[in-house]
Amino acid sequence: MNYGIIAPSSHNVQAGYDTVNSVHYFTIPGSFSYHATGNNSSFRLGSNVNVPGRWAFRIDHGPPLNEDTGPFYPIAGNTSSRSLHGSSPQILLQQPFVYFGQSYNHIYVNHNGHLTFSAPWYNYIPQRFPMYGSRDVIAPFWTDFDNRVNGQVYYNQYTSGSVLQQATQDINEYFPGFNFSATWVFVATWYEMAYYPMTGTRTTIQAVLISGGQYSFVLMNYGIIAPSSHHVQAGYDTVNSVHYFTIPGSFSYNATGNNSSFRLGSNVNVPGRWGFLINHGPPLNEDTGKSENKSVLVF
């Protein structure tokens, strides 16, 4: 779905797709909002394939979600402390990771469902993206967690073996045309985390950073998500929000529980998994809506 100039209007707009009985569906963020039309239309400025004004979906089939485990990479490695609003220590990356043009050698796995690069971040009150802030953040599930009684925060890196093979296979399936080969994978898992102050609730989500050659990707994986009245922001944001994405369902009653849109939805045709190319962001041609970066391949 490609978007060029969109005139402002007070009309409601729905963008996306739906199926019989809504077995599979997707709503592009901005539908039924004031961001749908005009110069700042989220359809035109946003993307799920890193080409502003373009949204792409695989729609040939919909594989079932494993009800027990979700679409997870290995849940293993080092564990962070048990603390309210805590963070991992500074983690030295075995390979630099490029995030929208910025190369990083360290990362922090923050307990409240987000990753940062320059410093730990203890913020437990989610903010809507774009924040127009001063930090790069990847947030698979930014909310108020508390793992002092139950829940673990795991993180691990891989530079060889079956995890790299799996990452290579996944990225080439979701983003064909890149001939991608993973050389490094970082997996952060918030495992059976409790919401504050609801000890005993259990939510498991995961962020998988993948790099190889000139490309960087992130997969966000969702398993069981306990119901909660807490707000949740899922997606990513950059310094000054030059690039950002909000997964549909953020800041809505569909964020948590058995019908969580994060867990049932997908942009890569794997329920519970969302994938993004995040190494760069090609500029948008203001007149045509086409990307100026001719080398970008989309599916």
Short mmCIF file of C-alpha atoms in Angstrom, two decimals:
data_model
loop_
_atom_site.label_atom_id
_atom_site.label_comp_id
_atom_site.label_asym_id
_atom_site.label_seq_id
_atom_site.Cartn_x
_atom_site.Cartn_y
_atom_site.Cartn_z
CA MET A 1 0.00 0.00 0.00
CA ASN A 2 1.64 3.23 -1.21
CA TYR A 3 0.72 6.74 -0.09
CA GLY A 4 1.51 10.06 -1.77
CA ILE A 5 -0.08 13.44 -1.14
CA ILE A 6 -3.13 13.07 1.14
CA ALA A 7 -5.43 16.08 1.35
CA PRO A 8 -6.68 17.02 4.82
CA SER A 9 -10.20 15.89 5.65
CA SER A 10 -12.55 15.43 8.58
CA HIS A 11 -13.71 12.09 7.13
CA ASN A 12 -12.87 8.87 8.95
CA VAL A 13 -10.35 6.60 7.19
CA GLN A 14 -9.70 2.88 7.68
CA ALA A 15 -6.50 1.48 6.14
CA GLY A 16 -5.42 -2.16 6.25
CA TYR A 17 -7.09 -5.47 5.46
CA ASP A 18 -9.66 -7.88 6.90
CA THR A 19 -10.87 -11.42 6.21
CA VAL A 20 -14.04 -13.45 6.65
CA ASN A 21 -14.88 -13.51 10.37
CA SER A 22 -11.72 -11.41 10.88
CA VAL A 23 -9.58 -14.52 11.28
CA HIS A 24 -6.74 -12.36 9.97
CA TYR A 25 -6.75 -8.58 9.92
CA PHE A 26 -4.49 -5.56 10.22
CA THR A 27 -5.16 -1.87 10.81
CA ILE A 28 -2.47 0.61 9.76
CA PRO A 29 -1.75 2.99 12.66
CA GLY A 30 -3.54 6.30 12.21
CA SER A 31 -6.82 4.81 11.01
CA PHE A 32 -9.83 6.60 12.50
CA SER A 33 -7.63 9.39 13.87
CA TYR A 34 -6.72 12.95 12.95
CA HIS A 35 -3.35 11.57 11.76
CA ALA A 36 -5.02 9.81 8.81
CA THR A 37 -5.04 12.76 6.42
CA GLY A 38 -3.11 15.94 5.66
CA ASN A 39 0.60 16.66 5.42
CA ASN A 40 1.33 14.69 8.60
CA SER A 41 -0.65 11.60 7.62
CA SER A 42 0.77 8.62 9.47
CA PHE A 43 0.08 6.46 6.40
CA ARG A 44 2.38 8.65 4.32
CA LEU A 45 5.07 9.35 6.92
CA GLY A 46 5.06 5.89 8.49
CA SER A 47 6.00 2.45 7.18
CA ASN A 48 6.50 -1.14 8.28
CA VAL A 49 9.20 -1.76 5.65
CA ASN A 50 11.40 1.29 6.28
CA VAL A 51 10.13 3.16 3.19
CA PRO A 52 8.01 6.14 4.28
CA GLY A 53 4.63 5.99 2.60
CA ARG A 54 4.75 2.25 1.93
CA TRP A 55 3.19 -0.61 3.90
CA ALA A 56 3.62 -4.25 2.84
CA PHE A 57 2.07 -7.48 4.08
CA ARG A 58 2.35 -11.15 3.35
CA ILE A 59 -1.22 -12.40 2.95
CA ASP A 60 -1.10 -15.90 1.47
CA HIS A 61 -1.67 -17.75 4.74
CA GLY A 62 -1.72 -17.33 8.49
CA PRO A 63 0.21 -19.91 10.55
CA PRO A 64 -1.16 -20.72 14.01
CA LEU A 65 0.36 -19.35 17.18
CA ASN A 66 1.80 -21.77 19.71
CA GLU A 67 -0.55 -21.04 22.60
CA ASP A 68 1.99 -21.99 25.25
CA THR A 69 5.31 -20.60 24.09
CA GLY A 70 4.75 -17.98 21.40
CA PRO A 71 7.23 -17.53 18.53
CA PHE A 72 10.31 -17.23 20.76
CA TYR A 73 14.03 -17.50 20.24
CA PRO A 74 15.88 -19.31 23.10
CA ILE A 75 15.04 -17.91 26.54
CA ALA A 76 18.45 -18.20 28.15
CA GLY A 77 21.63 -16.41 29.13
CA ASN A 78 22.45 -13.86 31.79
CA THR A 79 19.74 -12.58 34.13
CA SER A 80 19.30 -9.08 35.43
CA SER A 81 18.66 -8.25 39.08
CA ARG A 82 15.30 -8.55 40.79
CA SER A 83 14.35 -4.93 41.31
CA LEU A 84 11.54 -2.47 40.73
CA HIS A 85 12.26 -0.23 37.71
CA GLY A 86 15.74 -1.70 37.31
CA SER A 87 18.02 -2.40 34.38
CA SER A 88 20.77 -4.75 33.32
CA PRO A 89 24.38 -3.65 33.68
CA GLN A 90 25.97 -2.10 30.61
CA ILE A 91 26.29 -4.93 28.08
CA LEU A 92 29.25 -4.86 25.69
CA LEU A 93 28.09 -5.98 22.25
CA GLN A 94 30.25 -8.54 20.49
CA GLN A 95 29.60 -6.69 17.23
CA PRO A 96 28.52 -3.07 16.71
CA PHE A 97 24.80 -2.66 16.09
CA VAL A 98 23.61 0.02 13.67
CA TYR A 99 20.28 1.60 14.60
CA PHE A 100 19.04 4.04 11.96
CA GLY A 101 22.55 5.13 11.06
CA GLN A 102 23.92 5.27 14.62
CA SER A 103 26.47 2.58 15.53
CA TYR A 104 26.34 1.31 19.11
CA ASN A 105 28.74 -0.91 21.07
CA HIS A 106 26.67 -1.21 24.26
CA ILE A 107 23.07 -1.89 25.22
CA TYR A 108 20.88 -1.90 28.34
CA VAL A 109 17.93 -4.22 28.93
CA ASN A 110 15.58 -2.17 31.07
CA HIS A 111 13.09 -4.01 33.26
CA ASN A 112 10.06 -2.03 32.10
CA GLY A 113 10.07 -3.58 28.64
CA HIS A 114 12.50 -1.48 26.61
CA LEU A 115 16.09 -1.41 25.33
CA THR A 116 18.36 1.65 25.28
CA PHE A 117 21.91 2.16 24.08
CA SER A 118 23.55 5.17 25.74
CA ALA A 119 22.41 4.68 29.34
CA PRO A 120 19.93 2.67 31.41
CA TRP A 121 16.41 4.05 31.48
CA TYR A 122 14.11 3.48 34.43
CA ASN A 123 10.96 5.09 33.07
CA TYR A 124 7.92 2.95 33.92
CA ILE A 125 5.20 5.26 32.57
CA PRO A 126 4.88 4.64 28.82
CA GLN A 127 4.79 7.60 26.46
CA ARG A 128 3.27 7.58 23.02
CA PHE A 129 5.62 7.41 20.06
CA PRO A 130 6.78 9.72 18.59
CA MET A 131 8.30 11.19 21.77
CA TYR A 132 10.59 13.71 20.00
CA GLY A 133 13.09 12.94 22.75
CA SER A 134 16.84 12.62 23.16
CA ARG A 135 17.26 8.82 23.12
CA ASP A 136 17.01 5.84 20.82
CA VAL A 137 14.69 3.22 22.27
CA ILE A 138 13.33 -0.17 21.21
CA ALA A 139 10.23 -1.01 23.22
CA PRO A 140 8.54 -4.36 22.63
CA PHE A 141 6.31 -3.81 25.69
CA TRP A 142 6.88 -0.61 27.65
CA THR A 143 4.80 -0.79 30.81
CA ASP A 144 5.12 -0.90 34.60
CA PHE A 145 6.73 -4.27 35.38
CA ASP A 146 7.92 -5.55 38.76
CA ASN A 147 10.07 -8.70 38.90
CA ARG A 148 10.94 -8.60 42.60
CA VAL A 149 8.75 -11.65 43.31
CA ASN A 150 8.24 -13.33 39.95
CA GLY A 151 9.71 -12.74 36.52
CA GLN A 152 13.20 -12.81 35.03
CA VAL A 153 14.96 -10.57 32.52
CA TYR A 154 17.25 -12.66 30.30
CA TYR A 155 19.76 -11.52 27.69
CA ASN A 156 22.22 -13.35 25.47
CA GLN A 157 24.36 -12.86 22.35
CA TYR A 158 25.12 -15.28 19.54
CA THR A 159 27.78 -15.13 16.82
CA SER A 160 27.55 -18.74 15.62
CA GLY A 161 25.33 -21.79 15.73
CA SER A 162 21.66 -22.58 15.25
CA VAL A 163 20.35 -19.21 16.46
CA LEU A 164 22.18 -17.44 13.62
CA GLN A 165 20.82 -20.01 11.19
CA GLN A 166 17.29 -19.39 12.47
CA ALA A 167 17.72 -15.61 12.24
CA THR A 168 19.03 -15.88 8.68
CA GLN A 169 16.09 -18.05 7.68
CA ASP A 170 13.53 -15.78 9.35
CA ILE A 171 14.83 -12.54 7.86
CA ASN A 172 15.08 -13.97 4.34
CA GLU A 173 11.49 -15.20 4.66
CA TYR A 174 10.13 -11.89 5.93
CA PHE A 175 12.35 -9.62 3.80
CA PRO A 176 13.14 -11.54 0.60
CA GLY A 177 15.55 -9.96 -1.83
CA PHE A 178 18.27 -8.96 0.62
CA ASN A 179 20.16 -12.29 0.45
CA PHE A 180 20.76 -11.72 4.15
CA SER A 181 23.16 -13.68 6.35
CA ALA A 182 23.08 -13.04 10.10
CA THR A 183 26.45 -12.62 11.84
CA TRP A 184 25.18 -11.51 15.26
CA VAL A 185 21.99 -11.93 17.29
CA PHE A 186 21.06 -10.39 20.64
CA VAL A 187 18.04 -11.81 22.47
CA ALA A 188 16.37 -10.05 25.39
CA THR A 189 13.43 -11.76 27.09
CA TRP A 190 11.13 -10.43 29.78
CA TYR A 191 9.99 -13.82 31.10
CA GLU A 192 6.79 -14.26 33.12
CA MET A 193 7.01 -10.69 34.37
CA ALA A 194 4.53 -9.32 36.89
CA TYR A 195 2.86 -5.96 36.54
CA TYR A 196 3.27 -3.52 39.41
CA PRO A 197 1.67 -3.97 41.92
CA MET A 198 0.01 -7.20 40.70
CA THR A 199 2.44 -9.88 41.89
CA GLY A 200 1.65 -13.24 40.32
CA THR A 201 0.65 -11.98 36.89
CA ARG A 202 2.83 -13.43 34.14
CA THR A 203 3.70 -11.82 30.81
CA THR A 204 6.44 -12.96 28.42
CA ILE A 205 7.77 -10.84 25.56
CA GLN A 206 11.03 -10.74 23.64
CA ALA A 207 13.18 -8.48 21.46
CA VAL A 208 15.64 -10.03 18.99
CA LEU A 209 18.25 -7.75 17.41
CA ILE A 210 19.80 -9.20 14.26
CA SER A 211 22.63 -7.82 12.14
CA GLY A 212 24.71 -8.91 9.18
CA GLY A 213 26.52 -6.91 6.53
CA GLN A 214 24.89 -3.50 6.14
CA TYR A 215 21.50 -4.57 7.52
CA SER A 216 19.96 -4.47 11.00
CA PHE A 217 16.60 -5.90 12.03
CA VAL A 218 14.53 -6.31 15.16
CA LEU A 219 11.93 -8.98 15.84
CA MET A 220 9.43 -8.45 18.65
CA ASN A 221 7.90 -11.70 19.93
CA TYR A 222 4.84 -12.05 22.16
CA GLY A 223 3.68 -15.01 24.23
CA ILE A 224 1.18 -15.08 27.07
CA ILE A 225 0.21 -11.51 28.01
CA ALA A 226 -1.64 -11.14 31.30
CA PRO A 227 -4.58 -8.73 31.36
CA SER A 228 -3.89 -5.33 32.87
CA SER A 229 -5.29 -1.82 33.06
CA HIS A 230 -1.77 -0.42 32.60
CA HIS A 231 -0.98 1.47 29.41
CA VAL A 232 1.46 -0.23 27.02
CA GLN A 233 3.59 1.29 24.25
CA ALA A 234 5.08 -1.15 21.75
CA GLY A 235 7.34 -0.21 18.85
CA TYR A 236 10.48 1.88 18.48
CA ASP A 237 11.56 5.51 18.50
CA THR A 238 14.72 7.46 17.68
CA VAL A 239 16.37 10.70 18.75
CA ASN A 240 13.98 13.52 17.78
CA SER A 241 11.65 10.81 16.41
CA VAL A 242 13.19 10.99 12.95
CA HIS A 243 12.10 7.34 12.68
CA TYR A 244 9.47 5.66 14.82
CA PHE A 245 6.78 3.01 14.73
CA THR A 246 3.88 2.14 17.04
CA ILE A 247 2.49 -1.39 16.92
CA PRO A 248 -1.31 -1.26 16.61
CA GLY A 249 -2.99 -1.82 19.97
CA SER A 250 -0.61 0.38 21.96
CA PHE A 251 -2.46 2.52 24.49
CA SER A 252 -5.68 0.54 23.96
CA TYR A 253 -7.63 -2.16 25.76
CA ASN A 254 -6.37 -4.57 23.07
CA ALA A 255 -2.79 -4.34 24.38
CA THR A 256 -3.09 -7.03 27.05
CA GLY A 257 -5.01 -10.21 27.82
CA ASN A 258 -5.88 -13.22 25.69
CA ASN A 259 -6.93 -11.01 22.78
CA SER A 260 -3.83 -8.82 22.80
CA SER A 261 -3.33 -7.39 19.32
CA PHE A 262 0.44 -7.75 19.79
CA ARG A 263 0.07 -11.48 20.31
CA LEU A 264 -2.64 -12.17 17.74
CA GLY A 265 -1.38 -9.72 15.10
CA SER A 266 1.75 -9.59 12.97
CA ASN A 267 3.33 -7.73 10.08
CA VAL A 268 5.32 -10.81 8.96
CA ASN A 269 2.46 -13.33 8.90
CA VAL A 270 3.53 -15.08 12.12
CA PRO A 271 1.00 -14.30 14.88
CA GLY A 272 2.80 -12.85 17.86
CA ARG A 273 5.82 -11.65 15.86
CA TRP A 274 6.58 -8.21 14.41
CA GLY A 275 9.68 -7.56 12.30
CA PHE A 276 11.36 -4.33 11.24
CA LEU A 277 14.35 -3.23 9.16
CA ILE A 278 16.07 -0.61 11.31
CA ASN A 279 19.53 0.11 9.90
CA HIS A 280 18.51 3.26 8.00
CA GLY A 281 15.52 5.27 6.91
CA PRO A 282 15.39 6.45 3.30
CA PRO A 283 13.91 9.93 2.74
CA LEU A 284 10.45 10.41 1.30
CA ASN A 285 9.97 12.29 -1.97
CA GLU A 286 7.48 14.95 -0.87
CA ASP A 287 5.78 15.08 -4.28
CA THR A 288 5.45 11.46 -5.30
CA GLY A 289 5.53 9.47 -2.07
CA LYS A 290 8.37 7.31 -3.43
CA SER A 291 11.52 6.53 -1.52
CA GLU A 292 14.64 8.26 -2.80
CA ASN A 293 16.69 5.21 -1.79
CA LYS A 294 16.39 3.05 -4.88
CA SER A 295 18.33 0.17 -3.30
CA VAL A 296 15.64 -0.62 -0.71
CA LEU A 297 13.84 -3.88 -1.45
CA VAL A 298 10.45 -4.63 0.02
CA PHE A 299 8.21 -7.67 0.05
#
